[in-house]
Coordinates of C-alpha atoms in Angstrom, one line a residue:
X43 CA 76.7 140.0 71.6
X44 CA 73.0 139.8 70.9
X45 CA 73.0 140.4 67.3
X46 CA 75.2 137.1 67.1
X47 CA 72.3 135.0 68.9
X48 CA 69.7 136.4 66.5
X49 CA 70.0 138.1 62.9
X50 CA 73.5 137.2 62.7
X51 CA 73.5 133.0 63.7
X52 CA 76.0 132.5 60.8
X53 CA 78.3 129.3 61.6
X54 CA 82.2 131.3 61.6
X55 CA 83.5 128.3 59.7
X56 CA 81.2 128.9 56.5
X57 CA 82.5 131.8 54.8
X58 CA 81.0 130.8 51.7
X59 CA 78.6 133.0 52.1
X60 CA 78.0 136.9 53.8
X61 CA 76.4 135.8 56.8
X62 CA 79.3 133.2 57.5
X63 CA 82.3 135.7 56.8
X64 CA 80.7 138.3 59.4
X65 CA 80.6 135.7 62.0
X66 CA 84.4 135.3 60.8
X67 CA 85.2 138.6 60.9
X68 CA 83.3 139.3 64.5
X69 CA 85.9 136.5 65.8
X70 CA 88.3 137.6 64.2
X71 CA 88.0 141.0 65.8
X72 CA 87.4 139.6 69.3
X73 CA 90.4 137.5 68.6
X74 CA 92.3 140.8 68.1
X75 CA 91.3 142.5 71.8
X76 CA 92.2 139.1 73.5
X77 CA 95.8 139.0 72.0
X78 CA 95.9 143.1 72.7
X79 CA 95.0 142.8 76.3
X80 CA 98.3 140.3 76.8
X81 CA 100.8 141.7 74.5
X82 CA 100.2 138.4 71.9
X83 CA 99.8 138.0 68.0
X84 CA 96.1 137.2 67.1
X85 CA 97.1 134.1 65.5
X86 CA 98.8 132.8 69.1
X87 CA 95.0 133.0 70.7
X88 CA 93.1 129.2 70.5
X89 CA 89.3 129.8 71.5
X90 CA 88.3 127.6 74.7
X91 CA 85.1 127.0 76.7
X92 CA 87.3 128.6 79.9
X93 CA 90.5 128.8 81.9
X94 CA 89.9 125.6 83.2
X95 CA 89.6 123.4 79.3
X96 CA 92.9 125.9 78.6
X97 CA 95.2 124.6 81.4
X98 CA 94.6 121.1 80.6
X99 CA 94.9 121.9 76.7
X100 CA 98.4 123.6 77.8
X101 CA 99.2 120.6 80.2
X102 CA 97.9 117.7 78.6
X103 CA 98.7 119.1 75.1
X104 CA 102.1 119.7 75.5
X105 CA 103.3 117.3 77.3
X106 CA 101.5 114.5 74.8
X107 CA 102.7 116.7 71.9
X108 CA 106.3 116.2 73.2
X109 CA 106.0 112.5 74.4
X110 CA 107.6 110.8 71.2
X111 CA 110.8 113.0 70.6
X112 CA 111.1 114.2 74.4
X113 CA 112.9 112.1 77.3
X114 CA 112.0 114.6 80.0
X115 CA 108.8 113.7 81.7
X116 CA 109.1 115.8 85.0
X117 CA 106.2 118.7 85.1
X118 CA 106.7 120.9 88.1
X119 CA 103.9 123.3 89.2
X120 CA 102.9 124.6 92.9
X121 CA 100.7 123.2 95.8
X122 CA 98.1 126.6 95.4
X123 CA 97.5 126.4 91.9
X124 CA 93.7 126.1 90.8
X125 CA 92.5 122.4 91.1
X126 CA 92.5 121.7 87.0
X127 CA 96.5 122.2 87.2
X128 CA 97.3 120.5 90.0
X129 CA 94.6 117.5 88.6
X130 CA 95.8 118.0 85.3
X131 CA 99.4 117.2 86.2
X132 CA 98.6 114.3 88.3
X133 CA 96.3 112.5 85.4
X134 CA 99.2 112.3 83.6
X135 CA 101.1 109.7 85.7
X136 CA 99.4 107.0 84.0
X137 CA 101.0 108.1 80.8
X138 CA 104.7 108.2 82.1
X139 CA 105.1 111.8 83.5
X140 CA 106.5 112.9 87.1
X141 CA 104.0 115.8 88.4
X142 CA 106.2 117.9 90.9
X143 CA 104.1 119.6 93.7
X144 CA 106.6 122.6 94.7
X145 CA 105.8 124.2 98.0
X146 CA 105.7 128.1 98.8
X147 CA 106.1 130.3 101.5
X148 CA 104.0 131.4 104.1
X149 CA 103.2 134.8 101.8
X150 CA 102.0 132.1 98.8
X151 CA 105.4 132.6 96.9
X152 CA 107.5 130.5 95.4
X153 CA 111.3 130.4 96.3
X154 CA 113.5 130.9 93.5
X155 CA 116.2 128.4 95.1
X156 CA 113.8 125.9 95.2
X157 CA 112.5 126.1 91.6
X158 CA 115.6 126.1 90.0
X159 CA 117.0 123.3 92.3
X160 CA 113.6 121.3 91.2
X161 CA 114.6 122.4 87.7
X162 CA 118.1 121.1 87.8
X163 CA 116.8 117.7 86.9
X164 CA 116.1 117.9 83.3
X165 CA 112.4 118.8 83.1
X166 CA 109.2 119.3 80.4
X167 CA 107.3 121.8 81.5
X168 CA 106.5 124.3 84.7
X169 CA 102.8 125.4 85.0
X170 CA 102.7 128.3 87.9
X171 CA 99.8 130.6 87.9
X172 CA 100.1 134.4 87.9
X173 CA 97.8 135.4 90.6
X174 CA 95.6 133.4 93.3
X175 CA 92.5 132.7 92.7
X176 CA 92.2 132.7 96.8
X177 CA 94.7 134.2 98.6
X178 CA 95.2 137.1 95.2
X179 CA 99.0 136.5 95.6
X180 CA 101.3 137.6 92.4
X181 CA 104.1 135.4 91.4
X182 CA 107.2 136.9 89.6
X183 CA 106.3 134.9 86.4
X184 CA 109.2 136.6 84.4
X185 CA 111.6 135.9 87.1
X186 CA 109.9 132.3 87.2
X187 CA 109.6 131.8 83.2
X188 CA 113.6 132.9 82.8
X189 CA 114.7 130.1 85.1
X190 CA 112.3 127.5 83.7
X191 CA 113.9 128.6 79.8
X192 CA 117.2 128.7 80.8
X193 CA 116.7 125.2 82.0
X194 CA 115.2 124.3 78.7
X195 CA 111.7 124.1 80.2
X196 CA 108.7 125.3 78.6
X197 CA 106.7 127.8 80.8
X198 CA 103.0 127.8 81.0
X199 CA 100.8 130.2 83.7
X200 CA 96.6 130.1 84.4
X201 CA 96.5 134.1 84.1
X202 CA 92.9 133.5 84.5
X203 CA 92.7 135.9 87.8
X204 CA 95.5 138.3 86.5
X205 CA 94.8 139.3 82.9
X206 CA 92.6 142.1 82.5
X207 CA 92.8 143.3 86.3
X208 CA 97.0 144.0 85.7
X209 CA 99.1 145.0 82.9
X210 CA 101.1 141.3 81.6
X211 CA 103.0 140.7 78.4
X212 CA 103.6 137.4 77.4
X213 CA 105.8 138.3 75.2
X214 CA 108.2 140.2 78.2
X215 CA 107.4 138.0 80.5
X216 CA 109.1 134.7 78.4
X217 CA 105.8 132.6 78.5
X218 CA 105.1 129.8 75.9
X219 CA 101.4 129.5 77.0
X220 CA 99.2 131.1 79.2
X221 CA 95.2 130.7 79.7
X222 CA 92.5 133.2 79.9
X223 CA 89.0 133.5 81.1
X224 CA 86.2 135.6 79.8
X225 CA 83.9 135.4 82.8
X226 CA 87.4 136.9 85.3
X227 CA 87.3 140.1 83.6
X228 CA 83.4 140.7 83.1
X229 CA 83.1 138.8 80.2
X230 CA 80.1 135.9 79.4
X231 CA 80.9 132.4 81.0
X232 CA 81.2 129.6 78.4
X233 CA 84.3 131.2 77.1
X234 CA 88.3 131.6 77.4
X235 CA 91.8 131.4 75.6
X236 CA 94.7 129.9 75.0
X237 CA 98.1 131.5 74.2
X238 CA 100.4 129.5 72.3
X239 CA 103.7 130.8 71.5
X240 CA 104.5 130.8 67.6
X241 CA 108.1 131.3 67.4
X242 CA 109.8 129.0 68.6
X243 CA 106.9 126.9 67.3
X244 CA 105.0 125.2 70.7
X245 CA 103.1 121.8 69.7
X246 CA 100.6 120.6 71.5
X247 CA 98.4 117.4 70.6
X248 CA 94.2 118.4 70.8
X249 CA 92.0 117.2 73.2
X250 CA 89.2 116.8 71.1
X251 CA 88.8 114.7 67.9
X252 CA 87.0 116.9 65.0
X253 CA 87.3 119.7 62.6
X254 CA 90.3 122.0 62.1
X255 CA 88.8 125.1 63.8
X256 CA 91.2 127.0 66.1
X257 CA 94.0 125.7 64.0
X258 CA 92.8 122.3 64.5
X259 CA 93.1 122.7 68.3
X260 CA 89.9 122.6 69.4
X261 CA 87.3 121.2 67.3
X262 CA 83.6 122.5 67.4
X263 CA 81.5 125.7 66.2
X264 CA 82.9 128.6 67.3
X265 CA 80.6 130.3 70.0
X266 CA 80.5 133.8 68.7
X267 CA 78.4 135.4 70.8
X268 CA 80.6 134.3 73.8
X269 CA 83.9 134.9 71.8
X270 CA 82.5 138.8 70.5
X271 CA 81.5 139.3 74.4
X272 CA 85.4 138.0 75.2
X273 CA 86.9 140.4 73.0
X274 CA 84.6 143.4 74.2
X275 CA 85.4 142.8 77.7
X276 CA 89.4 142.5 76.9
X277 CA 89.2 145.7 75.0
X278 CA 86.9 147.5 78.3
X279 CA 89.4 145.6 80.6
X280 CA 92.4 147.2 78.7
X281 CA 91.6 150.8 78.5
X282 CA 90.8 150.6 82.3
X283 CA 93.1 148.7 83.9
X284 CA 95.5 151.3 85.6
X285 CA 92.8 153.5 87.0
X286 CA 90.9 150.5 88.2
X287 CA 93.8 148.9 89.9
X288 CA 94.6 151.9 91.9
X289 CA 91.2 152.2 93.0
X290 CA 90.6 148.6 93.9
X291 CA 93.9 148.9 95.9
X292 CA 92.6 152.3 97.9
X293 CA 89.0 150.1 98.3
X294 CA 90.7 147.1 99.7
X295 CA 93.2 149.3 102.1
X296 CA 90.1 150.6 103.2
X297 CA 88.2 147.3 104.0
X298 CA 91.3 145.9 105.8
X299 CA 91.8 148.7 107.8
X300 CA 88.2 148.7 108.8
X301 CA 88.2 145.5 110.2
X302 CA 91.5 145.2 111.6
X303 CA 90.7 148.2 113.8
X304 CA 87.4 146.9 115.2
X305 CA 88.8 143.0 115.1
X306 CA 92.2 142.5 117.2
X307 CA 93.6 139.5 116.1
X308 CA 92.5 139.6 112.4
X309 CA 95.1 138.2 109.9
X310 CA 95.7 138.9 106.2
X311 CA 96.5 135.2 104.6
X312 CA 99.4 135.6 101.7
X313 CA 101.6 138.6 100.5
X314 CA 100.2 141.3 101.9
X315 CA 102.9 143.7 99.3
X316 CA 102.3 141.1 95.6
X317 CA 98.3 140.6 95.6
X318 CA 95.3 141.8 92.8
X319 CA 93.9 145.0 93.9
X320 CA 90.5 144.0 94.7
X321 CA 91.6 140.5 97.0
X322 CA 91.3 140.0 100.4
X323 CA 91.6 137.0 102.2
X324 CA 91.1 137.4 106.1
X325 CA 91.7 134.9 109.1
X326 CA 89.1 135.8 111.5
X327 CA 90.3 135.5 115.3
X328 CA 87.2 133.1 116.9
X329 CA 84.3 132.8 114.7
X330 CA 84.0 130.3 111.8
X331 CA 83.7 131.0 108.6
X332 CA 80.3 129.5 107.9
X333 CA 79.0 131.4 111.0
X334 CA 79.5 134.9 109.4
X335 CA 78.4 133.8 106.3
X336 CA 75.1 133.1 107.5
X337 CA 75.0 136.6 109.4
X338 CA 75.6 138.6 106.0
X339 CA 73.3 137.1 103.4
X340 CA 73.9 140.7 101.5
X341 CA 78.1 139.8 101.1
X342 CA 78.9 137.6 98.1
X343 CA 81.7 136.5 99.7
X344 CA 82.8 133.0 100.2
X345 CA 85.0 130.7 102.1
X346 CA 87.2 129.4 99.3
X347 CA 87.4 128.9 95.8
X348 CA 83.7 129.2 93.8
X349 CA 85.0 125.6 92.3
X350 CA 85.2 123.8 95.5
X351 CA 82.7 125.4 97.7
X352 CA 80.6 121.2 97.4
X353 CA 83.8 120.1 98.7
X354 CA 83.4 121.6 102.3
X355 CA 86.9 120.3 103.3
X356 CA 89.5 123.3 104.0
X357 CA 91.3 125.0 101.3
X358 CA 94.5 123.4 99.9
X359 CA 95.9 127.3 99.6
X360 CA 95.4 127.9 102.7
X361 CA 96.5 124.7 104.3
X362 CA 99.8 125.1 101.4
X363 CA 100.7 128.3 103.2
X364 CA 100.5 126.7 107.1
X365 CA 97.1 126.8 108.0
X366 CA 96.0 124.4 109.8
X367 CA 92.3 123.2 109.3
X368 CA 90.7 125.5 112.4
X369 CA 92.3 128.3 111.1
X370 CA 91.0 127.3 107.3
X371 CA 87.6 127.2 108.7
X372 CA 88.0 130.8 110.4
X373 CA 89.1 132.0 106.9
X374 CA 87.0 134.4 104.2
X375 CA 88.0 135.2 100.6
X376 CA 86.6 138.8 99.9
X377 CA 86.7 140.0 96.7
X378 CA 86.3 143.4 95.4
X379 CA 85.2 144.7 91.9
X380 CA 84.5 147.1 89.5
X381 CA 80.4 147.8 90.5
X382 CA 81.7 148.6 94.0
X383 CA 82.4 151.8 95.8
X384 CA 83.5 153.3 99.4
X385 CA 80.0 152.7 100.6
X386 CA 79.8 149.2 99.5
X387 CA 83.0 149.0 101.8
X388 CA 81.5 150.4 104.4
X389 CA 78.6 148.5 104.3
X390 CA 80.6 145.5 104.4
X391 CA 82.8 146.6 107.4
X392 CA 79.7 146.8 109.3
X393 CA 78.0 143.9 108.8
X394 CA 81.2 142.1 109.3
X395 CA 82.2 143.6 112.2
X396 CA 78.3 142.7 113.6
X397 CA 78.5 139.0 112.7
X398 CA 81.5 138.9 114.7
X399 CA 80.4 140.2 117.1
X400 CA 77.1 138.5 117.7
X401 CA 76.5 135.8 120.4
X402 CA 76.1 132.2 119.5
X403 CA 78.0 132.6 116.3
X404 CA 80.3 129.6 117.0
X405 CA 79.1 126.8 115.5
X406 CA 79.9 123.0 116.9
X407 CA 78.9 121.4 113.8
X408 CA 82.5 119.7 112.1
X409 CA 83.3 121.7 108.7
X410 CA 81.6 118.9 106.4
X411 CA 78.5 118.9 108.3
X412 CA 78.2 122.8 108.2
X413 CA 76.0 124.5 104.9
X414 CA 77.6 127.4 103.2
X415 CA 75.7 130.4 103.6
X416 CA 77.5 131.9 100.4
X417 CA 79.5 131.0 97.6
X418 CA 82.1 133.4 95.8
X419 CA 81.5 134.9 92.5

């Protein structure tokens, strides 16, 4: 990247001249890894600032795109998916459309039955996500995206939390769009992507008023030191992936078992069978959440979703899957990545295990009066 922020400031979009066409070419390049890493055509990947400007590009774009031509105004998506879906969805009221909130299982998974009985009024669009950002829990996305097409639906997933860290094909799994974030696979922040199936051509109708970059989907200078970081950590995430995912899986194993042992009463919150390698989201039996927070300042952990941590109001994924608010505030999200080993583990067993263990660590203050100790990365 740091050539692009220096020697190399070139704006992407003026390739009159040499220093313009290498910034056009170094996009073009990253543009490559990003479509690679998910099985797409470079030409289906539209440059965002993040996941989170991609979903409502997806959402928003589509369903405005289709409003003219298209009676169907019903968009169905699930009660755990990431705040900027579920808001998304629900902005769009005021313009006509019927968001559908489907619920899911105590595991985090949707039930076939009921998506294709929501489906069998004639519906726009279905927006589930491909993995958790809390809980880690997989969906069956081509099992989901089939029944969504053979309804005439289009199909649209936040594979924010999934791509890079699992093998997915949009192109096997049936998806017309699907958004991706640099930052979720080790990549800068500032940057993401949007996958937008060619054939059959999917419209969508920009957010932003301006130039024709990103085929005149979003308008603005291309970042390219944040787009040539993207496409180095796609091409990293890539080659990695299945050696990274087995280990993550033997590292979380290990971490579960650890505290399961020393903590009777300890609870695993979602699938425990479909979740990312490196998630763990534990239910602690009689200690709040904030409380062990407090007693590890070492853990980068967190007790819900990095977005919402201001909030400090129990988790809507947790409370979707039938936990009730006590139980939210007893609850950890513990994620494991690619810096960590068996001794970070370790480590974090212990210290765990201590905070639990210590006296006074219940805390009488109600959940909005309490400080997090700790916010997830």
């Amino acid at each position: 990247m740091l050539p692009f922020f220096t020697d190399a400031f070139a704006n992407a979009a003026s390739e009159e001249h040499a220093a313009g066409r290498r910034a056009r070419d170094a996009v073009e390049e990253a543009r490559g890894e990003v479509a690679a890493l998910i099985d797409a055509e470079p030409r289906e990947i539209v440059f965002t600032s993040g996941a989170t400007e991609a979903n409502n590009l997806a959402i928003k774009g589509y369903a405005r795109a289709q409003a003219m031509g298209d009676q169907r105004k019903r968009i169905l998506t699930a009660s755990t998916e990431h705040s900027c879906v579920l808001e998304s969805v629900k902005s769009l009221c005021s313009e006509g459309f019927s968001p559908i909130v489907l619920p899911v299982s105590s595991t985090g998974l949707l039930d076939p039955d009921v998506v294709e009985a929501a489906l069998a009024t004639p519906t726009l669009l279905v927006s589930v996500m491909g993995a958790n950002n809390e809980i880690g829990v997989l969906q069956d996305l081509a099992m989901l995206a089939a029944l969504a097409t053979r309804h005439g639906a289009a199909f649209h997933s936040d594979l924010a939390q999934l791509a890079g860290k699992l093998p997915v094909s949009v192109r096997e799994t049936g998806l017309t769009m699907a958004s991706l974030s640099a930052h979720k696979m080790y990549g800068p922040k500032g940057i993401g992507a949007l996958y937008i199936r060619r054939r059959p051509r999917t419209r969508l109708a920009p957010l932003l008023s301006g130039g024709a970059q990103e085929r005149g989907l979003r308008a603005g200078t291309a970042p390219v030191p944040l787009i040539v970081g993207f496409g180095v950590a796609a091409r990293l995430a890539r080659r990695s992936m299945t050696t990274e995912a087995r280990r993550l899986t033997a590292l979380r194993e290990r971490l579960h078992r650890g505290l399961r042992a020393a903590i009777p009463g300890l609870s695993v919150n979602g699938s425990v069978d479909s979740r990312l390698p490196g998630n763990l989201n534990i239910t602690f039996p009689d200690r709040p959440a904030a409380s062990m927070l407090a007693a590890c300042p070492r853990l980068c952990i967190s007790s819900g979703a990095a977005c919402s941590v201001a909030e400090l109001s129990p988790s809507h994924v947790l409370r979707a899957i039938g936990l009730g608010d006590d139980a939210c505030r007893r609850s950890l999200r513990i994620g494991i990545g690619r810096l960590n080993s068996a001794d970070d583990v370790d480590q974090a067993i212990a210290m765990l295990i201590a905070a639990h263990e210590a006296p006074g660590a219940q805390s009488s203050l109600p959940l909005r009066q309490r400080p997090l100790a700790a916010t997830g990365a």
